[in-house]
Amino acid sequence: MDWVLPFLAAACFAVGGIFMKYAEGASRPLPTLAYLALFSLGAVLQSQALRRADLGVVYIAVLGLEAVLALVFSGVFFREGLSVARVTAVLLILVGVALLRRT
């Protein structure tokens, strides 16, 4: 599986999550439009990735990469803490994504 499109899709979803947080329940128009646009672009990129690989592999790879990016972004943009449990959970997700790639 080519990792460029899944990574770009995951990045769109994760950055969209940042704007979703800033949108405050879709009450702020510009962040709301930003996350809707990013989620749409992420879906298009993921759809393109699915043309070349299995649904289960691409879908879970995008979700796993998004989880990693979301954890990093939550610390950088919102000063949310990193616990051992959170880091361990993300490492387990990455191991799962790596295992999927081998199948």
mmCIF file of N, CA, C and O in Angstrom:
data_model
loop_
_atom_site.group_PDB
_atom_site.id
_atom_site.type_symbol
_atom_site.label_atom_id
_atom_site.label_comp_id
_atom_site.label_asym_id
_atom_site.label_seq_id
_atom_site.Cartn_x
_atom_site.Cartn_y
_atom_site.Cartn_z
ATOM 1 N N MET A 1 0.844 -1.181 0.000
ATOM 2 C CA MET A 1 0.000 0.000 0.000
ATOM 3 C C MET A 1 0.887 1.241 0.000
ATOM 4 O O MET A 1 1.832 1.345 0.765
ATOM 5 N N ASP A 2 0.554 2.169 -0.858
ATOM 6 C CA ASP A 2 1.222 3.470 -0.886
ATOM 7 C C ASP A 2 0.708 4.274 0.308
ATOM 8 O O ASP A 2 -0.487 4.363 0.546
ATOM 9 N N TRP A 3 1.603 4.876 1.071
ATOM 10 C CA TRP A 3 1.224 5.546 2.317
ATOM 11 C C TRP A 3 0.949 7.036 2.167
ATOM 12 O O TRP A 3 0.515 7.682 3.119
ATOM 13 N N VAL A 4 1.174 7.613 0.992
ATOM 14 C CA VAL A 4 1.022 9.057 0.829
ATOM 15 C C VAL A 4 -0.437 9.481 0.999
ATOM 16 O O VAL A 4 -0.749 10.367 1.808
ATOM 17 N N LEU A 5 -1.345 8.888 0.243
ATOM 18 C CA LEU A 5 -2.757 9.279 0.339
ATOM 19 C C LEU A 5 -3.360 8.994 1.713
ATOM 20 O O LEU A 5 -4.050 9.865 2.263
ATOM 21 N N PRO A 6 -3.124 7.815 2.304
ATOM 22 C CA PRO A 6 -3.650 7.606 3.662
ATOM 23 C C PRO A 6 -3.101 8.611 4.674
ATOM 24 O O PRO A 6 -3.838 9.095 5.540
ATOM 25 N N PHE A 7 -1.819 8.944 4.557
ATOM 26 C CA PHE A 7 -1.246 9.926 5.489
ATOM 27 C C PHE A 7 -1.879 11.295 5.287
ATOM 28 O O PHE A 7 -2.209 11.983 6.260
ATOM 29 N N LEU A 8 -2.039 11.723 4.044
ATOM 30 C CA LEU A 8 -2.662 13.018 3.777
ATOM 31 C C LEU A 8 -4.111 13.049 4.262
ATOM 32 O O LEU A 8 -4.574 14.060 4.809
ATOM 33 N N ALA A 9 -4.827 11.944 4.065
ATOM 34 C CA ALA A 9 -6.209 11.862 4.554
ATOM 35 C C ALA A 9 -6.237 11.982 6.075
ATOM 36 O O ALA A 9 -7.029 12.750 6.637
ATOM 37 N N ALA A 10 -5.353 11.250 6.745
ATOM 38 C CA ALA A 10 -5.287 11.304 8.212
ATOM 39 C C ALA A 10 -4.936 12.713 8.683
ATOM 40 O O ALA A 10 -5.502 13.201 9.671
ATOM 41 N N ALA A 11 -4.024 13.368 7.984
ATOM 42 C CA ALA A 11 -3.645 14.734 8.353
ATOM 43 C C ALA A 11 -4.833 15.675 8.207
ATOM 44 O O ALA A 11 -5.064 16.534 9.075
ATOM 45 N N CYS A 12 -5.600 15.520 7.138
ATOM 46 C CA CYS A 12 -6.797 16.355 6.964
ATOM 47 C C CYS A 12 -7.786 16.129 8.103
ATOM 48 O O CYS A 12 -8.346 17.088 8.652
ATOM 49 N N PHE A 13 -8.009 14.883 8.460
ATOM 50 C CA PHE A 13 -8.944 14.586 9.549
ATOM 51 C C PHE A 13 -8.437 15.132 10.884
ATOM 52 O O PHE A 13 -9.200 15.686 11.673
ATOM 53 N N ALA A 14 -7.139 14.986 11.145
ATOM 54 C CA ALA A 14 -6.586 15.451 12.423
ATOM 55 C C ALA A 14 -6.586 16.978 12.509
ATOM 56 O O ALA A 14 -6.947 17.538 13.546
ATOM 57 N N VAL A 15 -6.192 17.647 11.435
ATOM 58 C CA VAL A 15 -6.231 19.115 11.436
ATOM 59 C C VAL A 15 -7.682 19.586 11.492
ATOM 60 O O VAL A 15 -8.000 20.569 12.164
ATOM 61 N N GLY A 16 -8.566 18.857 10.828
ATOM 62 C CA GLY A 16 -9.989 19.162 10.936
ATOM 63 C C GLY A 16 -10.473 19.069 12.379
ATOM 64 O O GLY A 16 -11.312 19.865 12.816
ATOM 65 N N GLY A 17 -9.927 18.144 13.134
ATOM 66 C CA GLY A 17 -10.268 18.026 14.550
ATOM 67 C C GLY A 17 -9.861 19.251 15.353
ATOM 68 O O GLY A 17 -10.562 19.664 16.279
ATOM 69 N N ILE A 18 -8.730 19.847 14.981
ATOM 70 C CA ILE A 18 -8.306 21.086 15.641
ATOM 71 C C ILE A 18 -9.347 22.171 15.400
ATOM 72 O O ILE A 18 -9.786 22.855 16.326
ATOM 73 N N PHE A 19 -9.758 22.311 14.138
ATOM 74 C CA PHE A 19 -10.760 23.324 13.823
ATOM 75 C C PHE A 19 -12.110 23.004 14.456
ATOM 76 O O PHE A 19 -12.857 23.901 14.835
ATOM 77 N N MET A 20 -12.404 21.715 14.594
ATOM 78 C CA MET A 20 -13.651 21.331 15.259
ATOM 79 C C MET A 20 -13.642 21.808 16.709
ATOM 80 O O MET A 20 -14.652 22.308 17.223
ATOM 81 N N LYS A 21 -12.510 21.676 17.361
ATOM 82 C CA LYS A 21 -12.376 22.157 18.737
ATOM 83 C C LYS A 21 -12.557 23.671 18.789
ATOM 84 O O LYS A 21 -13.272 24.194 19.647
ATOM 85 N N TYR A 22 -11.938 24.390 17.853
ATOM 86 C CA TYR A 22 -12.075 25.848 17.804
ATOM 87 C C TYR A 22 -13.490 26.293 17.414
ATOM 88 O O TYR A 22 -13.883 27.415 17.716
ATOM 89 N N ALA A 23 -14.232 25.433 16.742
ATOM 90 C CA ALA A 23 -15.583 25.785 16.292
ATOM 91 C C ALA A 23 -16.588 25.859 17.439
ATOM 92 O O ALA A 23 -17.671 26.407 17.271
ATOM 93 N N GLU A 24 -16.217 25.307 18.585
ATOM 94 C CA GLU A 24 -17.065 25.365 19.783
ATOM 95 C C GLU A 24 -18.502 24.926 19.485
ATOM 96 O O GLU A 24 -19.455 25.683 19.621
ATOM 97 N N GLY A 25 -18.608 23.658 19.072
ATOM 98 C CA GLY A 25 -19.938 23.107 18.803
ATOM 99 C C GLY A 25 -20.583 23.684 17.557
ATOM 100 O O GLY A 25 -21.800 23.843 17.499
ATOM 101 N N ALA A 26 -19.784 23.999 16.563
ATOM 102 C CA ALA A 26 -20.239 24.582 15.295
ATOM 103 C C ALA A 26 -20.882 25.953 15.485
ATOM 104 O O ALA A 26 -21.683 26.387 14.674
ATOM 105 N N SER A 27 -20.520 26.649 16.558
ATOM 106 C CA SER A 27 -21.083 27.971 16.807
ATOM 107 C C SER A 27 -20.249 29.092 16.192
ATOM 108 O O SER A 27 -20.698 30.233 16.146
ATOM 109 N N ARG A 28 -19.054 28.759 15.727
ATOM 110 C CA ARG A 28 -18.184 29.761 15.096
ATOM 111 C C ARG A 28 -18.041 29.394 13.615
ATOM 112 O O ARG A 28 -17.520 28.326 13.286
ATOM 113 N N PRO A 29 -18.506 30.270 12.716
ATOM 114 C CA PRO A 29 -18.601 29.911 11.295
ATOM 115 C C PRO A 29 -17.282 29.547 10.606
ATOM 116 O O PRO A 29 -17.227 28.542 9.894
ATOM 117 N N LEU A 30 -16.228 30.322 10.793
ATOM 118 C CA LEU A 30 -14.991 30.044 10.052
ATOM 119 C C LEU A 30 -14.344 28.719 10.449
ATOM 120 O O LEU A 30 -13.991 27.920 9.571
ATOM 121 N N PRO A 31 -14.170 28.442 11.749
ATOM 122 C CA PRO A 31 -13.626 27.119 12.080
ATOM 123 C C PRO A 31 -14.551 25.979 11.651
ATOM 124 O O PRO A 31 -14.076 24.905 11.272
ATOM 125 N N THR A 32 -15.850 26.215 11.689
ATOM 126 C CA THR A 32 -16.802 25.184 11.251
ATOM 127 C C THR A 32 -16.606 24.888 9.771
ATOM 128 O O THR A 32 -16.528 23.722 9.360
ATOM 129 N N LEU A 33 -16.508 25.922 8.951
ATOM 130 C CA LEU A 33 -16.269 25.723 7.515
ATOM 131 C C LEU A 33 -14.929 25.051 7.267
ATOM 132 O O LEU A 33 -14.808 24.201 6.376
ATOM 133 N N ALA A 34 -13.929 25.404 8.069
ATOM 134 C CA ALA A 34 -12.601 24.802 7.905
ATOM 135 C C ALA A 34 -12.645 23.307 8.181
ATOM 136 O O ALA A 34 -12.106 22.516 7.398
ATOM 137 N N TYR A 35 -13.295 22.902 9.287
ATOM 138 C CA TYR A 35 -13.293 21.461 9.561
ATOM 139 C C TYR A 35 -14.158 20.689 8.581
ATOM 140 O O TYR A 35 -13.822 19.575 8.197
ATOM 141 N N LEU A 36 -15.234 21.287 8.116
ATOM 142 C CA LEU A 36 -16.054 20.608 7.104
ATOM 143 C C LEU A 36 -15.271 20.428 5.805
ATOM 144 O O LEU A 36 -15.321 19.359 5.180
ATOM 145 N N ALA A 37 -14.522 21.453 5.405
ATOM 146 C CA ALA A 37 -13.706 21.356 4.194
ATOM 147 C C ALA A 37 -12.597 20.321 4.354
ATOM 148 O O ALA A 37 -12.363 19.500 3.451
ATOM 149 N N LEU A 38 -11.924 20.329 5.504
ATOM 150 C CA LEU A 38 -10.842 19.368 5.733
ATOM 151 C C LEU A 38 -11.360 17.933 5.824
ATOM 152 O O LEU A 38 -10.736 17.012 5.292
ATOM 153 N N PHE A 39 -12.494 17.734 6.476
ATOM 154 C CA PHE A 39 -13.062 16.387 6.546
ATOM 155 C C PHE A 39 -13.475 15.905 5.155
ATOM 156 O O PHE A 39 -13.297 14.731 4.813
ATOM 157 N N SER A 40 -14.015 16.810 4.349
ATOM 158 C CA SER A 40 -14.393 16.443 2.977
ATOM 159 C C SER A 40 -13.165 16.078 2.154
ATOM 160 O O SER A 40 -13.163 15.064 1.439
ATOM 161 N N LEU A 41 -12.130 16.894 2.244
ATOM 162 C CA LEU A 41 -10.893 16.598 1.520
ATOM 163 C C LEU A 41 -10.285 15.284 2.001
ATOM 164 O O LEU A 41 -9.832 14.464 1.202
ATOM 165 N N GLY A 42 -10.304 15.049 3.316
ATOM 166 C CA GLY A 42 -9.794 13.790 3.853
ATOM 167 C C GLY A 42 -10.557 12.595 3.308
ATOM 168 O O GLY A 42 -9.966 11.571 2.965
ATOM 169 N N ALA A 43 -11.877 12.728 3.199
ATOM 170 C CA ALA A 43 -12.691 11.633 2.661
ATOM 171 C C ALA A 43 -12.361 11.373 1.195
ATOM 172 O O ALA A 43 -12.285 10.210 0.761
ATOM 173 N N VAL A 44 -12.133 12.432 0.431
ATOM 174 C CA VAL A 44 -11.770 12.260 -0.983
ATOM 175 C C VAL A 44 -10.411 11.576 -1.097
ATOM 176 O O VAL A 44 -10.236 10.644 -1.901
ATOM 177 N N LEU A 45 -9.452 11.997 -0.303
ATOM 178 C CA LEU A 45 -8.122 11.374 -0.338
ATOM 179 C C LEU A 45 -8.183 9.911 0.081
ATOM 180 O O LEU A 45 -7.540 9.047 -0.532
ATOM 181 N N GLN A 46 -8.969 9.617 1.112
ATOM 182 C CA GLN A 46 -9.104 8.231 1.551
ATOM 183 C C GLN A 46 -9.785 7.401 0.461
ATOM 184 O O GLN A 46 -9.400 6.260 0.208
ATOM 185 N N SER A 47 -10.758 7.985 -0.201
ATOM 186 C CA SER A 47 -11.434 7.288 -1.295
ATOM 187 C C SER A 47 -10.459 6.964 -2.425
ATOM 188 O O SER A 47 -10.507 5.867 -3.005
ATOM 189 N N GLN A 48 -9.571 7.899 -2.722
ATOM 190 C CA GLN A 48 -8.564 7.651 -3.755
ATOM 191 C C GLN A 48 -7.608 6.537 -3.332
ATOM 192 O O GLN A 48 -7.225 5.703 -4.138
ATOM 193 N N ALA A 49 -7.250 6.521 -2.057
ATOM 194 C CA ALA A 49 -6.365 5.457 -1.545
ATOM 195 C C ALA A 49 -7.043 4.097 -1.641
ATOM 196 O O ALA A 49 -6.381 3.085 -1.886
ATOM 197 N N LEU A 50 -8.352 4.078 -1.479
ATOM 198 C CA LEU A 50 -9.087 2.820 -1.534
ATOM 199 C C LEU A 50 -9.138 2.220 -2.943
ATOM 200 O O LEU A 50 -9.430 1.039 -3.098
ATOM 201 N N ARG A 51 -8.821 3.025 -3.929
ATOM 202 C CA ARG A 51 -8.789 2.501 -5.294
ATOM 203 C C ARG A 51 -7.653 1.510 -5.475
ATOM 204 O O ARG A 51 -7.691 0.673 -6.367
ATOM 205 N N ARG A 52 -6.636 1.605 -4.613
ATOM 206 C CA ARG A 52 -5.416 0.806 -4.784
ATOM 207 C C ARG A 52 -5.179 -0.217 -3.681
ATOM 208 O O ARG A 52 -4.179 -0.923 -3.711
ATOM 209 N N ALA A 53 -6.056 -0.253 -2.678
ATOM 210 C CA ALA A 53 -5.798 -1.169 -1.547
ATOM 211 C C ALA A 53 -7.120 -1.611 -0.929
ATOM 212 O O ALA A 53 -8.185 -1.069 -1.235
ATOM 213 N N ASP A 54 -7.024 -2.564 -0.031
ATOM 214 C CA ASP A 54 -8.205 -3.118 0.635
ATOM 215 C C ASP A 54 -8.830 -2.121 1.600
ATOM 216 O O ASP A 54 -8.120 -1.349 2.258
ATOM 217 N N LEU A 55 -10.137 -2.171 1.717
ATOM 218 C CA LEU A 55 -10.885 -1.283 2.604
ATOM 219 C C LEU A 55 -10.387 -1.371 4.037
ATOM 220 O O LEU A 55 -10.091 -0.351 4.666
ATOM 221 N N GLY A 56 -10.290 -2.591 4.568
ATOM 222 C CA GLY A 56 -9.890 -2.758 5.959
ATOM 223 C C GLY A 56 -8.518 -2.200 6.252
ATOM 224 O O GLY A 56 -8.296 -1.579 7.288
ATOM 225 N N VAL A 57 -7.602 -2.373 5.323
ATOM 226 C CA VAL A 57 -6.231 -1.905 5.534
ATOM 227 C C VAL A 57 -6.168 -0.382 5.482
ATOM 228 O O VAL A 57 -5.628 0.265 6.380
ATOM 229 N N VAL A 58 -6.741 0.208 4.435
ATOM 230 C CA VAL A 58 -6.685 1.667 4.288
ATOM 231 C C VAL A 58 -7.449 2.350 5.408
ATOM 232 O O VAL A 58 -6.964 3.307 6.013
ATOM 233 N N TYR A 59 -8.647 1.871 5.693
ATOM 234 C CA TYR A 59 -9.486 2.528 6.694
ATOM 235 C C TYR A 59 -8.806 2.532 8.061
ATOM 236 O O TYR A 59 -8.741 3.553 8.733
ATOM 237 N N ILE A 60 -8.277 1.400 8.456
ATOM 238 C CA ILE A 60 -7.637 1.309 9.770
ATOM 239 C C ILE A 60 -6.310 2.065 9.773
ATOM 240 O O ILE A 60 -5.960 2.694 10.776
ATOM 241 N N ALA A 61 -5.590 2.049 8.663
ATOM 242 C CA ALA A 61 -4.347 2.818 8.596
ATOM 243 C C ALA A 61 -4.626 4.303 8.762
ATOM 244 O O ALA A 61 -3.927 5.002 9.515
ATOM 245 N N VAL A 62 -5.656 4.810 8.093
ATOM 246 C CA VAL A 62 -6.009 6.225 8.215
ATOM 247 C C VAL A 62 -6.423 6.536 9.651
ATOM 248 O O VAL A 62 -5.982 7.539 10.231
ATOM 249 N N LEU A 63 -7.235 5.685 10.240
ATOM 250 C CA LEU A 63 -7.654 5.907 11.628
ATOM 251 C C LEU A 63 -6.464 5.892 12.579
ATOM 252 O O LEU A 63 -6.379 6.714 13.494
ATOM 253 N N GLY A 64 -5.544 4.967 12.380
ATOM 254 C CA GLY A 64 -4.372 4.878 13.247
ATOM 255 C C GLY A 64 -3.471 6.090 13.113
ATOM 256 O O GLY A 64 -3.031 6.666 14.114
ATOM 257 N N LEU A 65 -3.197 6.486 11.881
ATOM 258 C CA LEU A 65 -2.370 7.666 11.662
ATOM 259 C C LEU A 65 -3.049 8.915 12.207
ATOM 260 O O LEU A 65 -2.403 9.782 12.804
ATOM 261 N N GLU A 66 -4.362 8.992 12.026
ATOM 262 C CA GLU A 66 -5.109 10.130 12.573
ATOM 263 C C GLU A 66 -5.016 10.170 14.093
ATOM 264 O O GLU A 66 -4.867 11.243 14.689
ATOM 265 N N ALA A 67 -5.090 9.017 14.732
ATOM 266 C CA ALA A 67 -4.990 8.966 16.197
ATOM 267 C C ALA A 67 -3.641 9.490 16.669
ATOM 268 O O ALA A 67 -3.565 10.253 17.642
ATOM 269 N N VAL A 68 -2.585 9.101 15.992
ATOM 270 C CA VAL A 68 -1.246 9.575 16.356
ATOM 271 C C VAL A 68 -1.156 11.085 16.176
ATOM 272 O O VAL A 68 -0.704 11.811 17.078
ATOM 273 N N LEU A 69 -1.588 11.566 15.028
ATOM 274 C CA LEU A 69 -1.534 13.006 14.769
ATOM 275 C C LEU A 69 -2.410 13.781 15.751
ATOM 276 O O LEU A 69 -2.006 14.845 16.240
ATOM 277 N N ALA A 70 -3.583 13.264 16.048
ATOM 278 C CA ALA A 70 -4.478 13.952 16.985
ATOM 279 C C ALA A 70 -3.844 14.049 18.373
ATOM 280 O O ALA A 70 -3.963 15.084 19.041
ATOM 281 N N LEU A 71 -3.167 13.002 18.798
ATOM 282 C CA LEU A 71 -2.507 13.037 20.103
ATOM 283 C C LEU A 71 -1.390 14.087 20.114
ATOM 284 O O LEU A 71 -1.269 14.866 21.064
ATOM 285 N N VAL A 72 -0.607 14.124 19.048
ATOM 286 C CA VAL A 72 0.467 15.121 18.954
ATOM 287 C C VAL A 72 -0.126 16.528 18.916
ATOM 288 O O VAL A 72 0.290 17.418 19.663
ATOM 289 N N PHE A 73 -1.131 16.734 18.085
ATOM 290 C CA PHE A 73 -1.746 18.057 17.957
ATOM 291 C C PHE A 73 -2.421 18.500 19.251
ATOM 292 O O PHE A 73 -2.409 19.677 19.584
ATOM 293 N N SER A 74 -2.998 17.558 19.985
ATOM 294 C CA SER A 74 -3.667 17.934 21.236
ATOM 295 C C SER A 74 -2.665 18.492 22.238
ATOM 296 O O SER A 74 -2.977 19.404 23.006
ATOM 297 N N GLY A 75 -1.462 17.949 22.227
ATOM 298 C CA GLY A 75 -0.429 18.470 23.112
ATOM 299 C C GLY A 75 0.124 19.804 22.646
ATOM 300 O O GLY A 75 0.319 20.725 23.434
ATOM 301 N N VAL A 76 0.332 19.916 21.342
ATOM 302 C CA VAL A 76 0.932 21.134 20.786
ATOM 303 C C VAL A 76 -0.042 22.314 20.836
ATOM 304 O O VAL A 76 0.319 23.407 21.266
ATOM 305 N N PHE A 77 -1.275 22.110 20.409
ATOM 306 C CA PHE A 77 -2.217 23.216 20.276
ATOM 307 C C PHE A 77 -3.052 23.485 21.529
ATOM 308 O O PHE A 77 -3.472 24.615 21.754
ATOM 309 N N PHE A 78 -3.306 22.449 22.318
ATOM 310 C CA PHE A 78 -4.209 22.622 23.453
ATOM 311 C C PHE A 78 -3.556 22.291 24.791
ATOM 312 O O PHE A 78 -4.223 22.262 25.815
ATOM 313 N N ARG A 79 -2.263 22.008 24.761
ATOM 314 C CA ARG A 79 -1.500 21.705 25.975
ATOM 315 C C ARG A 79 -2.110 20.559 26.785
ATOM 316 O O ARG A 79 -2.057 20.560 28.005
ATOM 317 N N GLU A 80 -2.722 19.614 26.085
ATOM 318 C CA GLU A 80 -3.266 18.440 26.756
ATOM 319 C C GLU A 80 -2.114 17.509 27.106
ATOM 320 O O GLU A 80 -1.147 17.391 26.361
ATOM 321 N N GLY A 81 -2.216 16.863 28.233
ATOM 322 C CA GLY A 81 -1.123 16.055 28.741
ATOM 323 C C GLY A 81 -0.929 14.740 28.016
ATOM 324 O O GLY A 81 -1.841 14.193 27.418
ATOM 325 N N LEU A 82 0.304 14.251 28.097
ATOM 326 C CA LEU A 82 0.659 12.930 27.576
ATOM 327 C C LEU A 82 0.932 12.017 28.758
ATOM 328 O O LEU A 82 1.862 12.253 29.511
ATOM 329 N N SER A 83 0.108 11.033 28.918
ATOM 330 C CA SER A 83 0.332 10.059 29.977
ATOM 331 C C SER A 83 0.963 8.802 29.379
ATOM 332 O O SER A 83 0.952 8.605 28.157
ATOM 333 N N VAL A 84 1.483 7.970 30.233
ATOM 334 C CA VAL A 84 2.051 6.694 29.778
ATOM 335 C C VAL A 84 0.971 5.872 29.093
ATOM 336 O O VAL A 84 1.216 5.242 28.054
ATOM 337 N N ALA A 85 -0.230 5.889 29.634
ATOM 338 C CA ALA A 85 -1.330 5.121 29.044
ATOM 339 C C ALA A 85 -1.658 5.618 27.638
ATOM 340 O O ALA A 85 -1.881 4.809 26.727
ATOM 341 N N ARG A 86 -1.690 6.933 27.425
ATOM 342 C CA ARG A 86 -1.987 7.474 26.092
ATOM 343 C C ARG A 86 -0.902 7.111 25.085
ATOM 344 O O ARG A 86 -1.197 6.709 23.961
ATOM 345 N N VAL A 87 0.336 7.256 25.494
ATOM 346 C CA VAL A 87 1.441 6.920 24.597
ATOM 347 C C VAL A 87 1.433 5.422 24.281
ATOM 348 O O VAL A 87 1.614 5.019 23.127
ATOM 349 N N THR A 88 1.184 4.595 25.279
ATOM 350 C CA THR A 88 1.119 3.145 25.065
ATOM 351 C C THR A 88 -0.006 2.793 24.105
ATOM 352 O O THR A 88 0.171 1.970 23.203
ATOM 353 N N ALA A 89 -1.154 3.420 24.280
ATOM 354 C CA ALA A 89 -2.299 3.157 23.397
ATOM 355 C C ALA A 89 -1.962 3.509 21.953
ATOM 356 O O ALA A 89 -2.268 2.750 21.022
ATOM 357 N N VAL A 90 -1.310 4.640 21.743
ATOM 358 C CA VAL A 90 -0.943 5.044 20.385
ATOM 359 C C VAL A 90 0.105 4.098 19.807
ATOM 360 O O VAL A 90 0.045 3.753 18.623
ATOM 361 N N LEU A 91 1.042 3.668 20.620
ATOM 362 C CA LEU A 91 2.030 2.693 20.136
ATOM 363 C C LEU A 91 1.356 1.387 19.723
ATOM 364 O O LEU A 91 1.725 0.792 18.704
ATOM 365 N N LEU A 92 0.377 0.944 20.482
ATOM 366 C CA LEU A 92 -0.364 -0.265 20.114
ATOM 367 C C LEU A 92 -1.107 -0.075 18.790
ATOM 368 O O LEU A 92 -1.169 -0.991 17.958
ATOM 369 N N ILE A 93 -1.665 1.105 18.599
ATOM 370 C CA ILE A 93 -2.347 1.404 17.329
ATOM 371 C C ILE A 93 -1.342 1.329 16.178
ATOM 372 O O ILE A 93 -1.621 0.732 15.128
ATOM 373 N N LEU A 94 -0.159 1.916 16.371
ATOM 374 C CA LEU A 94 0.856 1.886 15.317
ATOM 375 C C LEU A 94 1.327 0.468 15.011
ATOM 376 O O LEU A 94 1.557 0.125 13.849
ATOM 377 N N VAL A 95 1.437 -0.351 16.033
ATOM 378 C CA VAL A 95 1.805 -1.757 15.815
ATOM 379 C C VAL A 95 0.718 -2.440 14.993
ATOM 380 O O VAL A 95 1.017 -3.187 14.050
ATOM 381 N N GLY A 96 -0.529 -2.172 15.316
ATOM 382 C CA GLY A 96 -1.637 -2.744 14.548
ATOM 383 C C GLY A 96 -1.610 -2.311 13.092
ATOM 384 O O GLY A 96 -1.817 -3.124 12.185
ATOM 385 N N VAL A 97 -1.354 -1.028 12.855
ATOM 386 C CA VAL A 97 -1.260 -0.528 11.475
ATOM 387 C C VAL A 97 -0.100 -1.199 10.737
ATOM 388 O O VAL A 97 -0.242 -1.613 9.592
ATOM 389 N N ALA A 98 1.031 -1.360 11.411
ATOM 390 C CA ALA A 98 2.178 -2.019 10.791
ATOM 391 C C ALA A 98 1.864 -3.468 10.450
ATOM 392 O O ALA A 98 2.249 -3.965 9.382
ATOM 393 N N LEU A 99 1.160 -4.142 11.337
ATOM 394 C CA LEU A 99 0.774 -5.531 11.068
ATOM 395 C C LEU A 99 -0.177 -5.633 9.891
ATOM 396 O O LEU A 99 -0.101 -6.573 9.089
ATOM 397 N N LEU A 100 -1.083 -4.678 9.770
ATOM 398 C CA LEU A 100 -2.001 -4.678 8.628
ATOM 399 C C LEU A 100 -1.257 -4.525 7.317
ATOM 400 O O LEU A 100 -1.631 -5.111 6.312
ATOM 401 N N ARG A 101 -0.219 -3.738 7.342
ATOM 402 C CA ARG A 101 0.548 -3.505 6.126
ATOM 403 C C ARG A 101 1.195 -4.790 5.614
ATOM 404 O O ARG A 101 1.385 -4.979 4.431
ATOM 405 N N ARG A 102 1.504 -5.677 6.519
ATOM 406 C CA ARG A 102 2.178 -6.937 6.142
ATOM 407 C C ARG A 102 1.219 -7.962 5.563
ATOM 408 O O ARG A 102 1.656 -8.931 4.973
ATOM 409 N N THR A 103 -0.079 -7.764 5.743
ATOM 410 C CA THR A 103 -1.026 -8.772 5.262
ATOM 411 C C THR A 103 -1.447 -8.529 3.846
ATOM 412 O O THR A 103 -1.327 -7.489 3.307
#
